[in-house]
Amino acid sequence: MIERQGSVRRFVSGVPLVLVVFLAWSGIAHAEEEGGRSLSLSLETGLYLESGSERQRTEIGPLRTRPRYDFAGPLRPDVAIGITSGADRGFAWGGSVLHRGNWVLREDDGDGRRTYGTLVEWMGLAEYRIAPLGPVTVVAGVRGGLVTLFPGDDLRDRIDELEDQGSSVWSGPRLGVVAGPQVGARYRLASRLALRADVGLTWSRVWLQRVSDTAAGVDIRRHAHVNAMRSRMALGLEVSF
């Protein structure tokens, strides 16, 4: 059973990487077909704010509870690396990996905070670029993809507690989805180098647990997920090939 869980865990962890590699390969292939289009590699760091709620549902026989915990996260840094196929004007698409670090949430009532673990977003993107002011390119687009949460601290304690109770609970990375719009600008510093600035808003959902057990003939189900809205500002560099 442990060997099987390890195989599944490796598979789940590898899915986002395969997605990003596929997006990069698609961008390269398209760039080669279009000839005049380019491939860009970007590195940026940002600051983000978030708010949302953790929603739980527990069913023990006929008894049901649905607690909800609203939160607001502190201003936190992140870092992203991306690859994009496209020229200074027109449509472009690609993929990016955004590392948000340790996911810390503070409850709105101020009574406590929760630390869930390391949060990484694996996103595809589609954007449109116009260049109205010479070296400046204005960009508007959408991003969306998968979220991977590697459990730590409070979430890891919750998992360990369920395992100690004999529950069959998945202990590997948690998955989720993310999507939202983004606008920005690129300022051409040299023929292949540009300064980039972006502002974006995303909605995401991460599934924390889904447990179904039977104890003394009583069905027990525990579900939990987190919905979050994030606003983000970022600065970085973009290199074209």
Short mmCIF file of C-alpha atoms in Angstrom, two decimals:
data_model
loop_
_atom_site.label_atom_id
_atom_site.label_comp_id
_atom_site.label_asym_id
_atom_site.label_seq_id
_atom_site.Cartn_x
_atom_site.Cartn_y
_atom_site.Cartn_z
CA MET A 1 0.00 0.00 0.00
CA ILE A 2 2.85 2.40 0.91
CA GLU A 3 4.64 1.61 -2.37
CA ARG A 4 1.45 2.33 -4.31
CA GLN A 5 0.93 5.65 -2.53
CA GLY A 6 4.54 6.59 -3.33
CA SER A 7 3.98 5.87 -7.02
CA VAL A 8 0.79 7.94 -7.09
CA ARG A 9 2.53 10.78 -5.25
CA ARG A 10 5.37 10.87 -7.80
CA PHE A 11 2.83 10.88 -10.63
CA VAL A 12 0.80 13.76 -9.14
CA SER A 13 3.95 15.78 -8.44
CA GLY A 14 5.11 15.34 -12.02
CA VAL A 15 1.88 16.43 -13.73
CA PRO A 16 2.49 20.21 -13.42
CA LEU A 17 6.05 19.88 -14.74
CA VAL A 18 4.80 17.97 -17.78
CA LEU A 19 2.22 20.72 -18.37
CA VAL A 20 4.84 23.49 -18.34
CA VAL A 21 7.17 21.51 -20.63
CA PHE A 22 4.28 20.98 -23.06
CA LEU A 23 3.44 24.70 -23.09
CA ALA A 24 7.08 25.58 -23.69
CA TRP A 25 7.35 23.05 -26.53
CA SER A 26 4.16 24.42 -28.12
CA GLY A 27 5.56 27.94 -27.95
CA ILE A 28 8.83 26.92 -29.58
CA ALA A 29 7.06 25.03 -32.35
CA HIS A 30 4.80 28.00 -33.07
CA ALA A 31 7.75 30.39 -33.08
CA GLU A 32 9.51 28.23 -35.66
CA GLU A 33 6.39 28.10 -37.84
CA GLU A 34 5.88 31.87 -37.78
CA GLY A 35 9.51 32.67 -38.43
CA GLY A 36 9.30 36.33 -37.42
CA ARG A 37 8.00 35.59 -33.96
CA SER A 38 10.25 35.16 -30.95
CA LEU A 39 10.58 33.18 -27.75
CA SER A 40 10.96 35.07 -24.46
CA LEU A 41 12.19 33.94 -21.05
CA SER A 42 11.14 36.02 -18.04
CA LEU A 43 12.08 36.24 -14.38
CA GLU A 44 10.08 38.41 -11.98
CA THR A 45 9.43 39.01 -8.32
CA GLY A 46 6.19 40.31 -6.90
CA LEU A 47 4.10 41.21 -3.87
CA TYR A 48 0.58 39.91 -3.32
CA LEU A 49 -2.37 40.28 -0.96
CA GLU A 50 -5.06 37.65 -0.52
CA SER A 51 -8.36 37.03 1.20
CA GLY A 52 -10.81 34.15 1.22
CA SER A 53 -12.12 31.31 3.33
CA GLU A 54 -11.52 27.72 4.33
CA ARG A 55 -14.74 25.72 4.14
CA GLN A 56 -15.13 22.41 5.89
CA ARG A 57 -17.85 19.80 5.86
CA THR A 58 -18.01 16.98 8.37
CA GLU A 59 -20.64 14.22 8.28
CA ILE A 60 -20.84 11.68 11.09
CA GLY A 61 -23.88 9.55 10.49
CA PRO A 62 -26.88 11.93 10.41
CA LEU A 63 -24.91 14.80 12.00
CA ARG A 64 -23.52 17.49 9.70
CA THR A 65 -21.39 20.55 10.41
CA ARG A 66 -20.16 23.16 7.91
CA PRO A 67 -17.72 25.53 9.63
CA ARG A 68 -16.21 28.39 7.63
CA TYR A 69 -13.07 30.35 8.48
CA ASP A 70 -12.54 33.68 6.74
CA PHE A 71 -8.99 34.97 6.41
CA ALA A 72 -6.84 37.78 5.09
CA GLY A 73 -3.22 37.05 4.28
CA PRO A 74 -0.38 39.52 4.96
CA LEU A 75 1.54 41.21 2.13
CA ARG A 76 3.98 38.56 0.92
CA PRO A 77 6.66 38.20 -1.79
CA ASP A 78 6.77 35.62 -4.57
CA VAL A 79 8.95 34.78 -7.56
CA ALA A 80 8.03 33.52 -11.04
CA ILE A 81 9.79 32.22 -14.14
CA GLY A 82 8.01 32.00 -17.49
CA ILE A 83 8.40 31.31 -21.18
CA THR A 84 6.34 33.01 -23.89
CA SER A 85 5.99 32.71 -27.66
CA GLY A 86 5.20 36.00 -29.39
CA ALA A 87 6.43 39.27 -30.84
CA ASP A 88 6.09 42.85 -29.58
CA ARG A 89 2.62 43.01 -31.14
CA GLY A 90 -0.26 40.58 -31.47
CA PHE A 91 -1.18 37.42 -29.62
CA ALA A 92 1.24 35.43 -27.48
CA TRP A 93 1.00 32.41 -25.22
CA GLY A 94 3.21 30.31 -22.97
CA GLY A 95 3.55 29.09 -19.41
CA SER A 96 4.97 30.08 -16.04
CA VAL A 97 5.79 28.69 -12.61
CA LEU A 98 5.02 30.96 -9.65
CA HIS A 99 6.47 30.09 -6.23
CA ARG A 100 4.49 31.76 -3.44
CA GLY A 101 6.53 30.35 -0.56
CA ASN A 102 5.01 29.33 2.75
CA TRP A 103 1.23 29.82 2.66
CA VAL A 104 0.21 31.68 5.83
CA LEU A 105 -3.38 32.79 6.48
CA ARG A 106 -4.65 35.00 9.30
CA GLU A 107 -8.24 34.64 10.43
CA ASP A 108 -10.33 37.81 10.13
CA ASP A 109 -11.30 37.78 13.80
CA GLY A 110 -7.62 37.96 14.74
CA ASP A 111 -7.75 34.86 16.96
CA GLY A 112 -5.16 32.88 15.07
CA ARG A 113 -3.33 32.04 11.89
CA ARG A 114 -2.83 28.91 9.83
CA THR A 115 0.23 27.76 7.92
CA TYR A 116 -0.53 25.24 5.19
CA GLY A 117 2.82 24.65 3.48
CA THR A 118 4.62 25.56 0.24
CA LEU A 119 2.36 26.89 -2.53
CA VAL A 120 3.33 26.68 -6.22
CA GLU A 121 1.20 27.69 -9.23
CA TRP A 122 1.76 26.19 -12.71
CA MET A 123 -0.02 28.37 -15.25
CA GLY A 124 -0.60 28.70 -18.96
CA LEU A 125 -1.14 32.18 -20.38
CA ALA A 126 -2.67 33.91 -23.39
CA GLU A 127 -2.13 37.63 -23.94
CA TYR A 128 -2.42 40.39 -26.52
CA ARG A 129 0.32 42.98 -27.02
CA ILE A 130 0.20 46.45 -28.57
CA ALA A 131 3.11 48.90 -28.92
CA PRO A 132 1.70 52.47 -28.96
CA LEU A 133 4.81 54.29 -27.67
CA GLY A 134 7.89 52.96 -29.41
CA PRO A 135 9.87 51.00 -26.79
CA VAL A 136 6.76 50.48 -24.61
CA THR A 137 4.48 47.49 -25.20
CA VAL A 138 1.13 47.26 -23.39
CA VAL A 139 -0.04 43.74 -22.50
CA ALA A 140 -3.44 42.34 -21.45
CA GLY A 141 -4.26 38.69 -20.99
CA VAL A 142 -5.45 35.80 -18.85
CA ARG A 143 -3.65 33.10 -16.89
CA GLY A 144 -4.85 29.80 -15.52
CA GLY A 145 -3.67 26.38 -14.47
CA LEU A 146 -2.89 24.09 -11.57
CA VAL A 147 -1.93 24.73 -7.95
CA THR A 148 0.30 22.40 -5.95
CA LEU A 149 0.37 22.69 -2.16
CA PHE A 150 3.08 20.73 -0.36
CA PRO A 151 1.69 20.22 3.18
CA GLY A 152 3.56 21.69 6.13
CA ASP A 153 3.06 22.97 9.66
CA ASP A 154 -0.67 23.18 10.54
CA LEU A 155 -1.87 21.18 7.52
CA ARG A 156 0.73 18.48 8.17
CA ASP A 157 -0.40 18.31 11.82
CA ARG A 158 -4.00 17.89 10.65
CA ILE A 159 -2.99 15.05 8.31
CA ASP A 160 -0.96 13.33 11.05
CA GLU A 161 -3.90 13.60 13.46
CA LEU A 162 -6.25 11.93 10.98
CA GLU A 163 -3.72 9.16 10.35
CA ASP A 164 -3.38 8.60 14.11
CA GLN A 165 -7.16 8.21 14.25
CA GLY A 166 -6.92 5.47 11.63
CA SER A 167 -8.35 7.51 8.76
CA SER A 168 -7.29 6.74 5.21
CA VAL A 169 -5.98 10.18 4.23
CA TRP A 170 -3.73 11.23 1.34
CA SER A 171 -0.50 12.68 2.75
CA GLY A 172 1.03 13.97 -0.49
CA PRO A 173 0.67 17.29 -2.34
CA ARG A 174 -2.74 18.93 -2.48
CA LEU A 175 -4.01 20.10 -5.87
CA GLY A 176 -6.09 23.06 -6.93
CA VAL A 177 -6.92 25.41 -9.78
CA VAL A 178 -6.16 29.09 -10.42
CA ALA A 179 -7.26 31.64 -13.05
CA GLY A 180 -7.49 35.37 -13.57
CA PRO A 181 -6.74 38.45 -15.73
CA GLN A 182 -3.47 40.36 -15.92
CA VAL A 183 -2.34 43.65 -17.47
CA GLY A 184 1.13 45.08 -17.77
CA ALA A 185 3.80 46.82 -19.80
CA ARG A 186 7.17 45.98 -21.33
CA TYR A 187 9.89 48.61 -21.79
CA ARG A 188 12.55 47.67 -24.33
CA LEU A 189 16.02 48.24 -22.80
CA ALA A 190 17.93 46.61 -25.66
CA SER A 191 17.14 44.57 -28.76
CA ARG A 192 16.64 41.39 -26.71
CA LEU A 193 16.10 42.72 -23.18
CA ALA A 194 13.00 44.34 -21.68
CA LEU A 195 11.84 45.53 -18.27
CA ARG A 196 8.39 44.16 -17.40
CA ALA A 197 5.73 45.27 -14.92
CA ASP A 198 2.45 43.44 -14.29
CA VAL A 199 -0.69 43.78 -12.17
CA GLY A 200 -3.05 40.84 -11.84
CA LEU A 201 -6.00 39.35 -9.99
CA THR A 202 -6.58 35.61 -9.54
CA TRP A 203 -9.12 33.28 -7.98
CA SER A 204 -7.99 29.88 -6.76
CA ARG A 205 -9.32 26.81 -5.01
CA VAL A 206 -7.17 24.22 -3.24
CA TRP A 207 -8.66 20.96 -1.97
CA LEU A 208 -7.16 20.17 1.44
CA GLN A 209 -8.80 16.87 2.32
CA ARG A 210 -11.46 14.41 1.26
CA VAL A 211 -11.77 11.56 3.72
CA SER A 212 -14.42 8.82 3.85
CA ASP A 213 -14.33 6.24 6.67
CA THR A 214 -16.58 3.89 8.58
CA ALA A 215 -16.28 3.43 12.35
CA ALA A 216 -18.56 1.13 14.36
CA GLY A 217 -20.91 1.00 11.39
CA VAL A 218 -21.15 4.81 11.16
CA ASP A 219 -20.13 6.59 7.96
CA ILE A 220 -17.72 9.49 8.49
CA ARG A 221 -16.83 12.03 5.81
CA ARG A 222 -14.54 15.03 6.10
CA HIS A 223 -14.09 17.51 3.27
CA ALA A 224 -12.20 20.81 3.24
CA HIS A 225 -11.07 23.33 0.63
CA VAL A 226 -9.77 26.90 0.51
CA ASN A 227 -11.03 29.61 -1.86
CA ALA A 228 -8.74 32.63 -2.25
CA MET A 229 -8.66 35.90 -4.18
CA ARG A 230 -5.22 37.43 -4.77
CA SER A 231 -4.07 40.77 -6.14
CA ARG A 232 -0.46 40.96 -7.28
CA MET A 233 2.11 43.50 -8.52
CA ALA A 234 5.37 42.32 -10.08
CA LEU A 235 8.57 43.62 -11.69
CA GLY A 236 11.08 41.63 -13.70
CA LEU A 237 13.18 41.18 -16.81
CA GLU A 238 12.34 39.50 -20.13
CA VAL A 239 14.95 38.15 -22.54
CA SER A 240 14.03 37.36 -26.18
CA PHE A 241 15.68 34.72 -28.36
#
